mmCIF file of C-alpha atoms in Angstrom:
data_model
loop_
_atom_site.group_PDB
_atom_site.id
_atom_site.type_symbol
_atom_site.label_atom_id
_atom_site.label_comp_id
_atom_site.label_asym_id
_atom_site.label_seq_id
_atom_site.Cartn_x
_atom_site.Cartn_y
_atom_site.Cartn_z
ATOM 1 C CA MET A 1 108.407 127.097 95.509
ATOM 2 C CA ARG A 2 108.765 124.325 98.079
ATOM 3 C CA ALA A 3 105.501 122.785 96.948
ATOM 4 C CA PHE A 4 106.725 122.772 93.351
ATOM 5 C CA ILE A 5 109.953 120.998 94.368
ATOM 6 C CA VAL A 6 107.972 118.393 96.295
ATOM 7 C CA ALA A 7 105.659 117.898 93.309
ATOM 8 C CA ALA A 8 108.656 117.484 91.001
ATOM 9 C CA LEU A 9 110.166 114.903 93.332
ATOM 10 C CA VAL A 10 106.862 113.050 93.473
ATOM 11 C CA ALA A 11 106.749 113.000 89.663
ATOM 12 C CA ALA A 12 110.346 111.833 89.386
ATOM 13 C CA GLY A 13 109.760 109.166 91.996
ATOM 14 C CA SER A 14 106.696 107.830 90.217
ATOM 15 C CA LEU A 15 108.522 107.652 86.903
ATOM 16 C CA GLY A 16 111.466 105.872 88.438
ATOM 17 C CA GLY A 17 109.222 103.460 90.298
ATOM 18 C CA ALA A 18 107.245 102.592 87.181
ATOM 19 C CA ALA A 19 110.371 101.192 85.532
ATOM 20 C CA ALA A 20 110.608 98.575 88.288
ATOM 21 C CA TRP A 21 107.266 97.020 87.346
ATOM 22 C CA ALA A 22 107.591 94.602 84.442
ATOM 23 C CA ASP A 23 103.966 93.736 83.712
ATOM 24 C CA THR A 24 101.869 95.915 81.429
ATOM 25 C CA VAL A 25 98.312 96.034 80.096
ATOM 26 C CA GLU A 26 97.837 97.200 76.502
ATOM 27 C CA VAL A 27 94.831 99.341 75.606
ATOM 28 C CA ALA A 28 94.504 100.591 72.003
ATOM 29 C CA ASN A 29 98.259 100.055 71.562
ATOM 30 C CA VAL A 30 99.017 102.096 74.703
ATOM 31 C CA LYS A 31 100.835 100.243 77.464
ATOM 32 C CA TYR A 32 99.923 100.775 81.115
ATOM 33 C CA GLU A 33 102.178 99.471 83.868
ATOM 34 C CA THR A 34 100.198 97.221 86.205
ATOM 35 C CA GLY A 35 101.895 98.899 89.162
ATOM 36 C CA MET A 36 103.841 102.041 89.977
ATOM 37 C CA ASP A 37 105.269 103.997 92.906
ATOM 38 C CA LEU A 38 103.913 107.393 93.917
ATOM 39 C CA ALA A 39 104.926 109.390 96.999
ATOM 40 C CA GLY A 40 106.615 106.323 98.457
ATOM 41 C CA GLN A 41 103.609 104.036 98.085
ATOM 42 C CA LYS A 42 102.900 101.284 95.610
ATOM 43 C CA LEU A 43 99.856 101.722 93.401
ATOM 44 C CA VAL A 44 98.091 99.123 91.268
ATOM 45 C CA LEU A 45 96.307 99.627 87.965
ATOM 46 C CA ASN A 46 92.644 99.472 88.927
ATOM 47 C CA GLY A 47 91.516 99.503 85.298
ATOM 48 C CA ALA A 48 92.123 101.079 81.880
ATOM 49 C CA GLY A 49 90.013 101.678 78.798
ATOM 50 C CA VAL A 50 89.252 103.837 75.773
ATOM 51 C CA ARG A 51 87.224 107.050 75.609
ATOM 52 C CA TYR A 52 85.077 107.098 72.464
ATOM 53 C CA LYS A 53 83.299 110.057 70.893
ATOM 54 C CA ALA A 54 80.770 108.596 68.475
ATOM 55 C CA ILE A 55 82.860 105.952 66.649
ATOM 56 C CA PHE A 56 86.199 107.670 67.183
ATOM 57 C CA LYS A 57 88.788 106.757 69.781
ATOM 58 C CA VAL A 58 89.812 109.952 71.598
ATOM 59 C CA TYR A 59 92.125 108.788 74.391
ATOM 60 C CA THR A 60 92.910 105.944 76.737
ATOM 61 C CA ALA A 61 92.633 106.324 80.491
ATOM 62 C CA GLY A 62 94.103 104.341 83.371
ATOM 63 C CA LEU A 63 93.328 104.619 87.081
ATOM 64 C CA TYR A 64 95.876 103.805 89.787
ATOM 65 C CA LEU A 65 95.004 103.222 93.463
ATOM 66 C CA THR A 66 96.674 101.702 96.522
ATOM 67 C CA HIS A 67 94.275 98.763 96.252
ATOM 68 C CA LYS A 68 91.577 97.559 93.871
ATOM 69 C CA ALA A 69 88.131 99.139 93.976
ATOM 70 C CA SER A 70 85.063 98.198 91.912
ATOM 71 C CA THR A 71 82.654 101.055 92.683
ATOM 72 C CA THR A 72 82.861 104.835 92.422
ATOM 73 C CA GLN A 73 82.311 105.151 96.163
ATOM 74 C CA GLU A 74 85.204 102.781 96.914
ATOM 75 C CA VAL A 75 87.510 104.692 94.561
ATOM 76 C CA LEU A 76 86.697 108.069 96.093
ATOM 77 C CA ALA A 77 87.085 106.701 99.634
ATOM 78 C CA ALA A 78 90.327 104.826 98.899
ATOM 79 C CA PRO A 79 93.197 106.089 101.089
ATOM 80 C CA GLY A 80 96.629 107.137 99.905
ATOM 81 C CA PRO A 81 97.896 108.532 96.577
ATOM 82 C CA LYS A 82 95.960 108.110 93.329
ATOM 83 C CA ARG A 83 96.664 108.742 89.660
ATOM 84 C CA ILE A 84 94.531 109.136 86.539
ATOM 85 C CA HIS A 85 96.625 108.820 83.388
ATOM 86 C CA ILE A 86 95.408 109.872 79.922
ATOM 87 C CA SER A 87 97.079 109.084 76.601
ATOM 88 C CA MET A 88 95.789 110.872 73.504
ATOM 89 C CA LEU A 89 94.734 108.809 70.479
ATOM 90 C CA ARG A 90 93.742 111.868 68.406
ATOM 91 C CA ASP A 91 94.834 115.494 68.131
ATOM 92 C CA ILE A 92 92.542 117.763 70.149
ATOM 93 C CA ASP A 93 92.425 121.462 70.916
ATOM 94 C CA GLY A 94 93.663 122.031 74.465
ATOM 95 C CA ASN A 95 91.054 124.651 75.221
ATOM 96 C CA GLU A 96 88.275 122.343 74.012
ATOM 97 C CA LEU A 97 89.523 119.502 76.208
ATOM 98 C CA GLY A 98 89.655 121.813 79.218
ATOM 99 C CA LYS A 99 86.047 122.877 78.618
ATOM 100 C CA LEU A 100 84.915 119.258 78.298
ATOM 101 C CA PHE A 101 86.589 118.352 81.586
ATOM 102 C CA THR A 102 85.022 121.341 83.338
ATOM 103 C CA LYS A 103 81.605 120.398 81.956
ATOM 104 C CA GLY A 104 82.069 116.803 83.099
ATOM 105 C CA MET A 105 83.067 117.856 86.613
ATOM 106 C CA GLU A 106 80.125 120.237 86.969
ATOM 107 C CA ALA A 107 77.661 117.633 85.677
ATOM 108 C CA ASN A 108 78.787 114.908 88.078
ATOM 109 C CA ALA A 109 80.107 116.493 91.267
ATOM 110 C CA PRO A 110 77.741 117.409 94.116
ATOM 111 C CA ARG A 111 77.235 121.172 94.113
ATOM 112 C CA ASP A 112 79.006 121.768 97.429
ATOM 113 C CA GLU A 113 82.001 119.719 96.245
ATOM 114 C CA PHE A 114 82.172 121.549 92.926
ATOM 115 C CA ILE A 115 82.058 124.941 94.671
ATOM 116 C CA LYS A 116 84.971 123.944 96.920
ATOM 117 C CA CYS A 117 87.105 122.963 93.909
ATOM 118 C CA ILE A 118 86.362 126.011 91.714
ATOM 119 C CA ASN A 119 89.930 127.244 92.233
ATOM 120 C CA GLY A 120 91.309 123.964 90.895
ATOM 121 C CA VAL A 121 88.839 123.891 87.992
ATOM 122 C CA LEU A 122 89.983 127.364 86.908
ATOM 123 C CA LYS A 123 93.649 126.342 87.140
ATOM 124 C CA LEU A 124 92.987 123.221 85.071
ATOM 125 C CA SER A 125 91.171 125.276 82.428
ATOM 126 C CA GLU A 126 94.032 127.780 82.297
ATOM 127 C CA VAL A 127 96.602 125.036 81.823
ATOM 128 C CA PHE A 128 94.750 123.477 78.891
ATOM 129 C CA ALA A 129 93.835 126.843 77.374
ATOM 130 C CA SER A 130 97.541 127.759 77.325
ATOM 131 C CA ARG A 131 98.221 124.810 75.020
ATOM 132 C CA LYS A 132 97.007 125.170 71.457
ATOM 133 C CA GLN A 133 96.782 121.439 70.941
ATOM 134 C CA LEU A 134 97.366 118.069 72.498
ATOM 135 C CA ASN A 135 98.765 115.722 69.876
ATOM 136 C CA THR A 136 98.318 112.020 69.289
ATOM 137 C CA GLY A 137 100.774 110.271 71.601
ATOM 138 C CA ASP A 138 100.831 113.043 74.208
ATOM 139 C CA SER A 139 99.966 111.912 77.710
ATOM 140 C CA PHE A 140 99.029 113.678 80.877
ATOM 141 C CA SER A 141 98.445 112.561 84.421
ATOM 142 C CA VAL A 142 96.870 114.023 87.500
ATOM 143 C CA ASP A 143 98.471 112.751 90.692
ATOM 144 C CA TYR A 144 96.753 113.160 94.034
ATOM 145 C CA VAL A 145 98.811 112.905 97.214
ATOM 146 C CA PRO A 146 97.039 113.412 100.577
ATOM 147 C CA GLY A 147 98.354 116.488 102.344
ATOM 148 C CA LEU A 148 99.944 117.806 99.157
ATOM 149 C CA GLY A 149 97.147 117.999 96.610
ATOM 150 C CA SER A 150 96.804 117.343 92.885
ATOM 151 C CA THR A 151 99.632 117.796 90.402
ATOM 152 C CA LEU A 152 99.099 117.909 86.631
ATOM 153 C CA LEU A 153 101.855 116.460 84.458
ATOM 154 C CA LEU A 154 102.208 116.554 80.677
ATOM 155 C CA ASN A 155 104.430 113.855 79.209
ATOM 156 C CA GLY A 156 105.811 113.324 82.722
ATOM 157 C CA LYS A 157 106.629 116.975 83.467
ATOM 158 C CA PRO A 158 104.725 119.140 86.022
ATOM 159 C CA LEU A 159 102.637 121.882 84.396
ATOM 160 C CA MET A 160 101.876 123.950 87.501
ATOM 161 C CA THR A 161 104.123 125.817 89.925
ATOM 162 C CA GLU A 162 102.260 124.308 92.877
ATOM 163 C CA PRO A 163 99.667 121.583 93.431
ATOM 164 C CA ILE A 164 95.932 122.180 93.638
ATOM 165 C CA LYS A 165 95.443 121.763 97.378
ATOM 166 C CA GLU A 166 91.684 121.138 97.635
ATOM 167 C CA PRO A 167 91.046 117.359 97.956
ATOM 168 C CA GLU A 168 87.575 117.928 96.468
ATOM 169 C CA PHE A 169 89.209 118.779 93.132
ATOM 170 C CA PHE A 170 90.564 115.291 92.505
ATOM 171 C CA SER A 171 87.291 113.676 93.573
ATOM 172 C CA ALA A 172 85.382 115.933 91.172
ATOM 173 C CA LEU A 173 87.896 115.157 88.437
ATOM 174 C CA LEU A 174 87.442 111.401 88.832
ATOM 175 C CA ARG A 175 83.684 111.843 88.611
ATOM 176 C CA ILE A 176 84.139 112.892 84.950
ATOM 177 C CA TRP A 177 84.664 109.200 84.229
ATOM 178 C CA LEU A 178 83.142 107.540 87.302
ATOM 179 C CA GLY A 179 80.117 109.748 88.073
ATOM 180 C CA ASP A 180 76.425 109.170 87.390
ATOM 181 C CA LYS A 181 76.816 110.897 83.996
ATOM 182 C CA PRO A 182 80.207 109.577 82.882
ATOM 183 C CA ALA A 183 81.966 110.695 79.726
ATOM 184 C CA ASP A 184 81.751 107.093 78.471
ATOM 185 C CA ASP A 185 79.838 104.270 80.153
ATOM 186 C CA ALA A 186 82.159 101.534 78.893
ATOM 187 C CA LEU A 187 85.230 103.488 80.021
ATOM 188 C CA LYS A 188 83.688 103.828 83.489
ATOM 189 C CA ASP A 189 83.319 100.066 83.679
ATOM 190 C CA ALA A 190 86.864 99.561 82.422
ATOM 191 C CA LEU A 191 88.352 101.930 85.018
ATOM 192 C CA LEU A 192 86.406 100.125 87.743
ATOM 193 C CA GLY A 193 87.512 96.745 86.410
ATOM 194 C CA VAL A 194 83.953 95.449 86.063
ATOM 195 C CA ALA A 195 82.144 93.677 83.233
ATOM 196 C CA LYS A 196 81.681 95.914 80.213
ATOM 197 C CA LYS A 197 78.316 97.328 79.183
ATOM 198 C CA SER A 198 77.349 98.220 75.665
ATOM 199 C CA ARG A 199 79.319 101.346 74.767
ATOM 200 C CA ARG A 200 77.586 104.644 74.192
ATOM 201 C CA SER A 201 79.250 108.042 74.224
ATOM 202 C CA GLY A 202 78.490 110.726 76.787
ATOM 203 C CA ASN A 203 79.199 114.451 76.882
#
């Protein structure tokens, strides 16, 4: 119960802090604040882009860190809180999205890391499976706070009674987009804030 209260306070604090940042970056008509507060620390938008499936835009994604990073290794090693924020551009079955995320984590995370985060992967799958559909305009975030864990929020509201404590879970989650077999190569570049490659869709 205490963990849930802390997670709720973290979420409320991040929402309140975001309002204090005036600058935004627009991606596919979705606005991302260039900075936000999470767990008492200021985060910056490392990068944001669009996830394509074939020719269709599926969602936008934005990555927040305590400081800029341009490689996957730098992102994973970055200290302090982190956030990945997703905004849906199409309706999608929640169970399908959960399966895609699980597949992406398994394909990119080192085996020992994936084994350590199995508990979190199952919780994530359960959360998405419990929702029949994510609609266009819905957004969800996963916040990672050292010492607390990862909290999943839908439209700004926590979806779990307590955070996923294993730090390996958030690293494996980020590898969906930043790993060697990313969901979308161009989105990987966008999240890392590097020059864009020719877009081709992944799994």
